CSV table of N, CA and C in Angstrom, one decimal:
chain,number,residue,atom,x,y,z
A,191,UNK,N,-0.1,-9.2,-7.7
A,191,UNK,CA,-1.5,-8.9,-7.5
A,191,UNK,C,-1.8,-7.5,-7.9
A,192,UNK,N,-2.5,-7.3,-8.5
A,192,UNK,CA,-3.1,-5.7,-9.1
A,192,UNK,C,-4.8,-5.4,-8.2
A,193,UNK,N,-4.2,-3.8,-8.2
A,193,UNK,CA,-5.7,-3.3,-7.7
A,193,UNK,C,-5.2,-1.8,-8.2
A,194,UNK,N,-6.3,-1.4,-8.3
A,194,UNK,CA,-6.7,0.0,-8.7
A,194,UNK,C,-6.6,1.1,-7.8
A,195,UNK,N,-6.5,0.8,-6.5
A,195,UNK,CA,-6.8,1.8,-5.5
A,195,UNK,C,-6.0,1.8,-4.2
A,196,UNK,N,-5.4,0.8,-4.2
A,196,UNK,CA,-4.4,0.6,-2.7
A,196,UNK,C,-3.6,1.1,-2.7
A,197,UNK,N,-2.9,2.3,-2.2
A,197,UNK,CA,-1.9,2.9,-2.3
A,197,UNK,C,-1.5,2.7,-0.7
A,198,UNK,N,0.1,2.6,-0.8
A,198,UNK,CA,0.6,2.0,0.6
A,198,UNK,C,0.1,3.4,1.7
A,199,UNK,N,0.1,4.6,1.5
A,199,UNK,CA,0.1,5.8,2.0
A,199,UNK,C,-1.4,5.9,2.5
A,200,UNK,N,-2.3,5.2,2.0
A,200,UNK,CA,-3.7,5.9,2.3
A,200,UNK,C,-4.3,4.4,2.3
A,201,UNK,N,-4.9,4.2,1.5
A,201,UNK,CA,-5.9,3.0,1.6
A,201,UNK,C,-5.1,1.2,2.4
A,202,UNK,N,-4.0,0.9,2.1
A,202,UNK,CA,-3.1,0.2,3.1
A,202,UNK,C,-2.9,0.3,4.2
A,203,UNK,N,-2.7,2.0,4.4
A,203,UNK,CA,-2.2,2.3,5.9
A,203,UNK,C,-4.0,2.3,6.7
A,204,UNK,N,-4.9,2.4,5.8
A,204,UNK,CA,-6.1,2.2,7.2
A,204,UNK,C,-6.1,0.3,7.1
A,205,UNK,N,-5.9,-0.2,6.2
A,205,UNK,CA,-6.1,-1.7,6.3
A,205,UNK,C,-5.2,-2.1,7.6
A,206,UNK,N,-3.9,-1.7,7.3
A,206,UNK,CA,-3.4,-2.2,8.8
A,206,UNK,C,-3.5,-1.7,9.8
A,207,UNK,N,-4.0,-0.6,10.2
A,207,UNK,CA,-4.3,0.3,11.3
A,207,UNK,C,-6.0,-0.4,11.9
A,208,UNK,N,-6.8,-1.3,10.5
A,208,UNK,CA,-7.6,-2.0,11.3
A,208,UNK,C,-7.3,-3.1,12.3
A,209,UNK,N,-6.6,-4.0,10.9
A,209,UNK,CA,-5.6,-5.0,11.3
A,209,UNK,C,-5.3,-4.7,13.0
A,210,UNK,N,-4.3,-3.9,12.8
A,210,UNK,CA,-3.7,-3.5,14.8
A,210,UNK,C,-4.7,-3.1,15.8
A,211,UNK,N,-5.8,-2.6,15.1
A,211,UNK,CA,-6.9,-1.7,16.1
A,211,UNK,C,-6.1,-0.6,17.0
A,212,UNK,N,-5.6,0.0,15.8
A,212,UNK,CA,-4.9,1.6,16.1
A,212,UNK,C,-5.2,2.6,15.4
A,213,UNK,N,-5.4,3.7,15.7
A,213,UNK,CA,-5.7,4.6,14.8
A,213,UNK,C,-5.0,5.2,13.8
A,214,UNK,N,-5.7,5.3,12.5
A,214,UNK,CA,-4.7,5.6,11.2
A,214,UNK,C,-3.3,6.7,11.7
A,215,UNK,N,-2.4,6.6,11.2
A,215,UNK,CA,-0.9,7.7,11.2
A,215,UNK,C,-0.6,7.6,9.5
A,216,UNK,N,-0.4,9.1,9.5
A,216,UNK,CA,0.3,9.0,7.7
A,216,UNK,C,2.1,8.3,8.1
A,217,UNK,N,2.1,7.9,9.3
A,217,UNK,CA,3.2,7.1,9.0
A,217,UNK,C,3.1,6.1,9.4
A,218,UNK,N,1.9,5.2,9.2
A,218,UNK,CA,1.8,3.7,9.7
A,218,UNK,C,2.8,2.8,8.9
A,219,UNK,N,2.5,3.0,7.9
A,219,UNK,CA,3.5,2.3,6.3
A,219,UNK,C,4.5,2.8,6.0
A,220,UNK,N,5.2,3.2,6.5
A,220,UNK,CA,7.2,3.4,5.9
A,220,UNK,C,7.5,2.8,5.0
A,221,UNK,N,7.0,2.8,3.8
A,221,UNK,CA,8.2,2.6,2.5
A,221,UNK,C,9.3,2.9,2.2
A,222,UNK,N,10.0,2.8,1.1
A,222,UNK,CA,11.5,3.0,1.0
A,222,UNK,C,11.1,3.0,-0.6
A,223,UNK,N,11.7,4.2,-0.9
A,223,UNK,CA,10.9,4.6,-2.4
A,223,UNK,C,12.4,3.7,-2.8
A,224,UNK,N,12.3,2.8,-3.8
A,224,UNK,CA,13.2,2.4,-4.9
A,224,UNK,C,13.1,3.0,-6.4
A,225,UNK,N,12.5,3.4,-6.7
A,225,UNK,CA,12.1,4.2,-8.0
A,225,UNK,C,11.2,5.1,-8.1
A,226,UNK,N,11.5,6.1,-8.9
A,226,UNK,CA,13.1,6.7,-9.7
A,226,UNK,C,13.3,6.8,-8.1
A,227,UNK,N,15.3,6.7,-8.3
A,227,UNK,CA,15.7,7.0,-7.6
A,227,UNK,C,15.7,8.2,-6.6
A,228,UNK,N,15.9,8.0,-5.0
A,228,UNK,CA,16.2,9.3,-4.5
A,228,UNK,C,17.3,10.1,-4.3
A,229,UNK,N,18.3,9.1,-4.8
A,229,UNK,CA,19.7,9.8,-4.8
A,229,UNK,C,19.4,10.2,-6.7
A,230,UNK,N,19.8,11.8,-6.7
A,230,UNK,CA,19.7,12.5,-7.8
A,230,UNK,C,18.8,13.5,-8.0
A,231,UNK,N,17.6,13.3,-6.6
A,231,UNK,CA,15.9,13.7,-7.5
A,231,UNK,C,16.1,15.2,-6.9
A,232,UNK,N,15.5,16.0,-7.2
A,232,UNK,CA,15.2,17.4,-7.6
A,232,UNK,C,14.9,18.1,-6.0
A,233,UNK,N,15.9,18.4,-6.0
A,233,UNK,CA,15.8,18.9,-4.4
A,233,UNK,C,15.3,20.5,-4.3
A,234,UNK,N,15.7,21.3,-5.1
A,234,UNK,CA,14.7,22.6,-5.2
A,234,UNK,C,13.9,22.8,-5.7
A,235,UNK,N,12.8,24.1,-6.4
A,235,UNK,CA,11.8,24.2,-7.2
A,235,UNK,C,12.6,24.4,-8.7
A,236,UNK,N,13.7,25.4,-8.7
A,236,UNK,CA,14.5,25.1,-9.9
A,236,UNK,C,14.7,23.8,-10.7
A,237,UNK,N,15.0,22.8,-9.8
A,237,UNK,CA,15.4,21.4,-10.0
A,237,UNK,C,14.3,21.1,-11.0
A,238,UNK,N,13.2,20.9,-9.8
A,238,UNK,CA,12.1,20.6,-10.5
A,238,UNK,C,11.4,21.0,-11.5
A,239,UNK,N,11.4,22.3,-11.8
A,239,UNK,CA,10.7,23.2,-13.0
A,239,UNK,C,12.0,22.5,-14.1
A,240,UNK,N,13.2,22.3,-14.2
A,240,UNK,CA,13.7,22.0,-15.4
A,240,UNK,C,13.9,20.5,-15.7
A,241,UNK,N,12.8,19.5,-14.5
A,241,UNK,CA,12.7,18.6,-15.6
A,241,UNK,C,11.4,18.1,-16.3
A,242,UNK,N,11.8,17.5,-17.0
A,242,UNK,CA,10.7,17.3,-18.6
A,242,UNK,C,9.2,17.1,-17.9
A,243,UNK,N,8.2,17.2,-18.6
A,243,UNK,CA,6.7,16.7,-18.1
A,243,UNK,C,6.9,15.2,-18.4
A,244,UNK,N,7.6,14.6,-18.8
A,244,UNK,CA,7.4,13.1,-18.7
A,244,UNK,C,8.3,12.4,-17.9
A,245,UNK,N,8.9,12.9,-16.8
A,245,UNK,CA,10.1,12.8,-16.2
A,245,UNK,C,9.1,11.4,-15.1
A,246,UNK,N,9.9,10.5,-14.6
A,246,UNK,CA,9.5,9.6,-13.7
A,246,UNK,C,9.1,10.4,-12.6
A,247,UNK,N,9.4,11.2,-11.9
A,247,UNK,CA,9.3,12.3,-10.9
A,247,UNK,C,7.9,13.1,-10.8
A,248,UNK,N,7.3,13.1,-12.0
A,248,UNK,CA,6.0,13.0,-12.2
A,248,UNK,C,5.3,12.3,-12.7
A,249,UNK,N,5.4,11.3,-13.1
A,249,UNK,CA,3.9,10.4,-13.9
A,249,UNK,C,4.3,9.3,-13.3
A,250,UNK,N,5.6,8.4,-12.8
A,250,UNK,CA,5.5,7.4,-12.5
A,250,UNK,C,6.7,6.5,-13.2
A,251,UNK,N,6.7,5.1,-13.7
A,251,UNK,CA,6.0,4.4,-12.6
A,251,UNK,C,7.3,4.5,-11.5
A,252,UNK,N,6.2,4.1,-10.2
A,252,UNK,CA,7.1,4.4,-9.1
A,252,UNK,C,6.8,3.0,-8.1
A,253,UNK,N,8.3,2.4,-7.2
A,253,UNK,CA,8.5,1.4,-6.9
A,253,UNK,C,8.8,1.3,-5.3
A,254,UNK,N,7.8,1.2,-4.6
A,254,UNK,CA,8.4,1.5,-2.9
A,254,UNK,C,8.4,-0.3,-2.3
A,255,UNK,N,9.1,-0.5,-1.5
A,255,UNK,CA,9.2,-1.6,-1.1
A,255,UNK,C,8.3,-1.6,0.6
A,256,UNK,N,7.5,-2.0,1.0
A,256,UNK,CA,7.3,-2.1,2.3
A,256,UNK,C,7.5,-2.7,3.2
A,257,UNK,N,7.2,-2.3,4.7
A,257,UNK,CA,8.2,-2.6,5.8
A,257,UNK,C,7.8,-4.4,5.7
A,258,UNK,N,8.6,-5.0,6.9
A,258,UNK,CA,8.4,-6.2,7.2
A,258,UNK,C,7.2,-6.1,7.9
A,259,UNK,N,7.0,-5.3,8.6
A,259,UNK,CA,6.0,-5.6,9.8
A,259,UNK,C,4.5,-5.1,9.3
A,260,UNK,N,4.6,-4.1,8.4
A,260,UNK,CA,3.4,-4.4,7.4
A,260,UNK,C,3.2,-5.8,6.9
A,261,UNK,N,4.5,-6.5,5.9
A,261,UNK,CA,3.9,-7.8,5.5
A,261,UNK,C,3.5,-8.9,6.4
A,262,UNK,N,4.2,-8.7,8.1
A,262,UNK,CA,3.7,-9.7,9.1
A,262,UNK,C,2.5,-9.3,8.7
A,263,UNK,N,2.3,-8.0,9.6
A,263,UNK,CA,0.5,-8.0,9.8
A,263,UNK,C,-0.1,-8.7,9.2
A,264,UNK,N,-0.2,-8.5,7.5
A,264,UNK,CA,-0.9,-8.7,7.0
A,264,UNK,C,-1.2,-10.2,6.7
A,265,UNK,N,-0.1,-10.7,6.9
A,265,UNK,CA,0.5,-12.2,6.5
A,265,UNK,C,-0.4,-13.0,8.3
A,266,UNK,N,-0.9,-12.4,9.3
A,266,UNK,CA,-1.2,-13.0,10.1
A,266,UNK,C,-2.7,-12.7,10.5
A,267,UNK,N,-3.3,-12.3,9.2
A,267,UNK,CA,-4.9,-11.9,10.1
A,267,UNK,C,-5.2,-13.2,9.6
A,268,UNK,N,-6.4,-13.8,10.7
A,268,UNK,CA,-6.7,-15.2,10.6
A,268,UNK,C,-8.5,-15.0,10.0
A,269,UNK,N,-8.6,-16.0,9.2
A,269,UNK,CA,-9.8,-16.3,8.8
A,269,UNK,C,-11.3,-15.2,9.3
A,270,UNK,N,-11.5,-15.4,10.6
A,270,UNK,CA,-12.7,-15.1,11.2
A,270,UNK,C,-12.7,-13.7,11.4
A,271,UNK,N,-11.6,-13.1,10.6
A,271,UNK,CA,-11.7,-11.4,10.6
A,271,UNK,C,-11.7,-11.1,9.4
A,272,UNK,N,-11.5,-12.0,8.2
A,272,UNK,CA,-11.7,-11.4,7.0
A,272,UNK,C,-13.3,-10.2,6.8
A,273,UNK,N,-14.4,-10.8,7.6
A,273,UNK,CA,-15.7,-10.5,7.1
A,273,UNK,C,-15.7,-9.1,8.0
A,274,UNK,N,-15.4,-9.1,8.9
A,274,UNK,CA,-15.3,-7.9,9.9
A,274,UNK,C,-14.0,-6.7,9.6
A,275,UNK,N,-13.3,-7.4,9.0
A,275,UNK,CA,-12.2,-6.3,8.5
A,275,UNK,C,-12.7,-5.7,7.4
A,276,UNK,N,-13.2,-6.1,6.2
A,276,UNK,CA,-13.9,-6.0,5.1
A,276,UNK,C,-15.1,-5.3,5.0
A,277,UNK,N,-15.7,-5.1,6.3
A,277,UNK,CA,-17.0,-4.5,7.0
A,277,UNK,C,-16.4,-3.0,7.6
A,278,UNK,N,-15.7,-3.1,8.1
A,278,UNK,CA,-14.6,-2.0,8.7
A,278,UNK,C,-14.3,-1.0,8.2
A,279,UNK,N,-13.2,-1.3,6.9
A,279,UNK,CA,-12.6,-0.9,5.7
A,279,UNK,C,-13.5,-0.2,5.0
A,280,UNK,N,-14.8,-1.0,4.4
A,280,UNK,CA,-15.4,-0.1,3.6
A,280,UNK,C,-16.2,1.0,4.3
A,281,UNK,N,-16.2,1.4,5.6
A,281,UNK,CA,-16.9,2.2,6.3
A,281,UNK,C,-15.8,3.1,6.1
A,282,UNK,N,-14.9,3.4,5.6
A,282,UNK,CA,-13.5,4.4,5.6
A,282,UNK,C,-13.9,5.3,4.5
A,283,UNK,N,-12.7,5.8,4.6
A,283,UNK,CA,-13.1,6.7,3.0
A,283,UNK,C,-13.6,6.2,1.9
A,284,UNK,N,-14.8,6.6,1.4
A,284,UNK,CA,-15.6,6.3,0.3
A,284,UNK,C,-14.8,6.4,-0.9
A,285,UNK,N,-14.1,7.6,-0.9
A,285,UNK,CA,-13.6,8.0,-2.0
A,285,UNK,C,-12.3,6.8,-2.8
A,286,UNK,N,-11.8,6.9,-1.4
A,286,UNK,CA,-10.4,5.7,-2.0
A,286,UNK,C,-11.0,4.8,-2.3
A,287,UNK,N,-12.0,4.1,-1.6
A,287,UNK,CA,-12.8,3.0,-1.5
A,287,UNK,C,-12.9,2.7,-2.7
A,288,UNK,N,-13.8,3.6,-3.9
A,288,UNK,CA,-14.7,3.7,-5.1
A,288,UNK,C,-15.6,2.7,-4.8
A,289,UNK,N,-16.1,2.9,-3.5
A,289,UNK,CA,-17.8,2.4,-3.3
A,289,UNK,C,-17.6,0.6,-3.5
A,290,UNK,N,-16.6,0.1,-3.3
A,290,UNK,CA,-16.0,-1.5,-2.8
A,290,UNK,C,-17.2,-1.6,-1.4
A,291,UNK,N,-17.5,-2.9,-2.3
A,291,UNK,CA,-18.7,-3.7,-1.2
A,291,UNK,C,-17.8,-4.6,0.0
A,292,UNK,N,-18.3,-4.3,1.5
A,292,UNK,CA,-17.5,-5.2,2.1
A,292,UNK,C,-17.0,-6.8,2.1
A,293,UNK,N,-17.9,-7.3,1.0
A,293,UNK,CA,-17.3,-9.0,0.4
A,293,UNK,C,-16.3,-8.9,-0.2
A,294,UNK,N,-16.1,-7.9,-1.3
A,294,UNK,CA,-15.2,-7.5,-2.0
A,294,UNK,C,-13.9,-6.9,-1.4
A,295,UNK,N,-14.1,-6.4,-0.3
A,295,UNK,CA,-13.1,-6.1,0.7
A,295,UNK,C,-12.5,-7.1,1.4
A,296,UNK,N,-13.1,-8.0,1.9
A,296,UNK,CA,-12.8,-9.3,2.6
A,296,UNK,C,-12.2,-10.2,1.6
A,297,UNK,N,-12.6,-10.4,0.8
A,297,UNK,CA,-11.8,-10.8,-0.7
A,297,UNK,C,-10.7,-10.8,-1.1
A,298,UNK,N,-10.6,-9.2,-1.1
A,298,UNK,CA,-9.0,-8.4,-1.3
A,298,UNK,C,-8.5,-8.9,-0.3
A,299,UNK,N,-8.9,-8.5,1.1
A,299,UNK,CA,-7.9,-8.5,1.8
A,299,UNK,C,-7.5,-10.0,2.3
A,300,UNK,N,-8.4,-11.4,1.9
A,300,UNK,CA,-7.6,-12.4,1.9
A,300,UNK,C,-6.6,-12.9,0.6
A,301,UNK,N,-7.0,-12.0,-0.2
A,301,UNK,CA,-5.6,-12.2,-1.5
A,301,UNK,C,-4.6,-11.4,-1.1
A,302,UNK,N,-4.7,-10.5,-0.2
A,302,UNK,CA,-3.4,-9.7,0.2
A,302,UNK,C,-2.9,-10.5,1.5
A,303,UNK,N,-3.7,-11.1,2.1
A,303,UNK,CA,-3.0,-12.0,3.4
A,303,UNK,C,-2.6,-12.8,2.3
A,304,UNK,N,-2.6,-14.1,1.4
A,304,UNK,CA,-2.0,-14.6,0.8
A,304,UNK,C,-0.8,-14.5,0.3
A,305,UNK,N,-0.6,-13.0,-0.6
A,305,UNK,CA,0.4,-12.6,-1.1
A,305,UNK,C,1.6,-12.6,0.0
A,306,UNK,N,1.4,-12.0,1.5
A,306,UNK,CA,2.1,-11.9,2.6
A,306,UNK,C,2.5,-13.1,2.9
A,307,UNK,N,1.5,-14.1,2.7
A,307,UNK,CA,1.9,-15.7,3.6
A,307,UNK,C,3.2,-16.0,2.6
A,308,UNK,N,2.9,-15.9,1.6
A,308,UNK,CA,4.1,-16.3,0.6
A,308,UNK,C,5.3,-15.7,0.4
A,309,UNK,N,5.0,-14.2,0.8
A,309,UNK,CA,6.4,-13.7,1.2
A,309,UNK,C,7.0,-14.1,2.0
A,310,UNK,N,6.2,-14.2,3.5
A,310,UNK,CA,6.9,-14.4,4.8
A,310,UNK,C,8.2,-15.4,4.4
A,311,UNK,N,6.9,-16.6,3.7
A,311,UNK,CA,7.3,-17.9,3.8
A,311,UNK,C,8.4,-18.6,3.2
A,312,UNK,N,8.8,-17.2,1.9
A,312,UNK,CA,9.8,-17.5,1.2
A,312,UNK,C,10.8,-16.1,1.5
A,313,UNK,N,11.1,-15.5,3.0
A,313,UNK,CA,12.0,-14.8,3.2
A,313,UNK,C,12.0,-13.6,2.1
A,314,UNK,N,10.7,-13.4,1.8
A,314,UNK,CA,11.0,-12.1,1.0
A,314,UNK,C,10.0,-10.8,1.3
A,315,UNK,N,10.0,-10.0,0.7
A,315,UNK,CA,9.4,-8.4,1.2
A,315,UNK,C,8.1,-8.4,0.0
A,316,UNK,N,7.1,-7.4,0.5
A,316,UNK,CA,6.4,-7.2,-0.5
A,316,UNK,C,6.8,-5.4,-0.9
A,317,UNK,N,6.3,-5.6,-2.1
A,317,UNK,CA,6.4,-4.3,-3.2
A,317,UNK,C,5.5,-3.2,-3.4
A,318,UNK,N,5.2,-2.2,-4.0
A,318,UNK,CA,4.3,-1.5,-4.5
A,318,UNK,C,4.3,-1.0,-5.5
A,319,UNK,N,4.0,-0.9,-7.0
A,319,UNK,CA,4.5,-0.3,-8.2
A,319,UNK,C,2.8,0.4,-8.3
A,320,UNK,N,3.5,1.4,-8.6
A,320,UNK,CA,1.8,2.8,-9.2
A,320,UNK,C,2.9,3.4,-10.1
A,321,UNK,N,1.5,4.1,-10.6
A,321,UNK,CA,1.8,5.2,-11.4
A,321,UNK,C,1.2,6.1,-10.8
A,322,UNK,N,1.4,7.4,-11.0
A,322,UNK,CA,0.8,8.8,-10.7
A,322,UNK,C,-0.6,9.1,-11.4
């Protein structure tokens, strides 16, 4: 599934923080960065000033895998919260948002409960691939 604007860090982490009816944390979503690697990456400013401007480390693309208990969440919101989550959501930050109508939100977020049902269901994890 593609979207333009969900990034697990910001716009995901208020989706499930609606989801729970808890308040957002920049650590609601724990990912596990798989790409580029963390073993190797640029641990001082030296490091970093000597690699290239097209180095993965800056532009991308970049691959985090997310927790299980995000893909529960998401894999268990039932029907009659799609329109109310979706109503929720776009009262959040406008900016992440880019002004997404709350149908559109309810929308998304039953193609992302989908994507979850089919992880659960086939014992597998969901992903995140961006670019910078």
């Amino acid at each position: 599934m593609e979207t333009k604007w969900i990034s697990p860090w910001e716009a995901l982490a208020q989706l499930v923080a609606l989801v729970r009816d808890v308040s957002s944390a920049d650590d609601l979503v724990r990912t596990v960065v798989l790409y580029p690697p963390q073993e190797g990456a640029p641990q001082t400013d030296e490091e970093w000033g000597a690699l290239p401007e097209d180095s993965p480390y800056f532009i991308g693309p970049g691959i985090e895998e997310l927790p299980v208990d995000v893909r529960d969440t998401l894999a268990d919101i039932p029907d009659e919260r799609l329109v109310e989550l979706g109503e929720r959501w776009a009262e959040g930050d406008e900016e992440s948002m880019f002004g997404a109508e709350p149908a559109q939100l309810a929308e998304l977020i039953g193609e992302l409960r989908g994507l979850a049902r089919r992880a659960r269901d086939e014992g597998q994890l969901l992903y995140c691939w961006s670019c910078l």
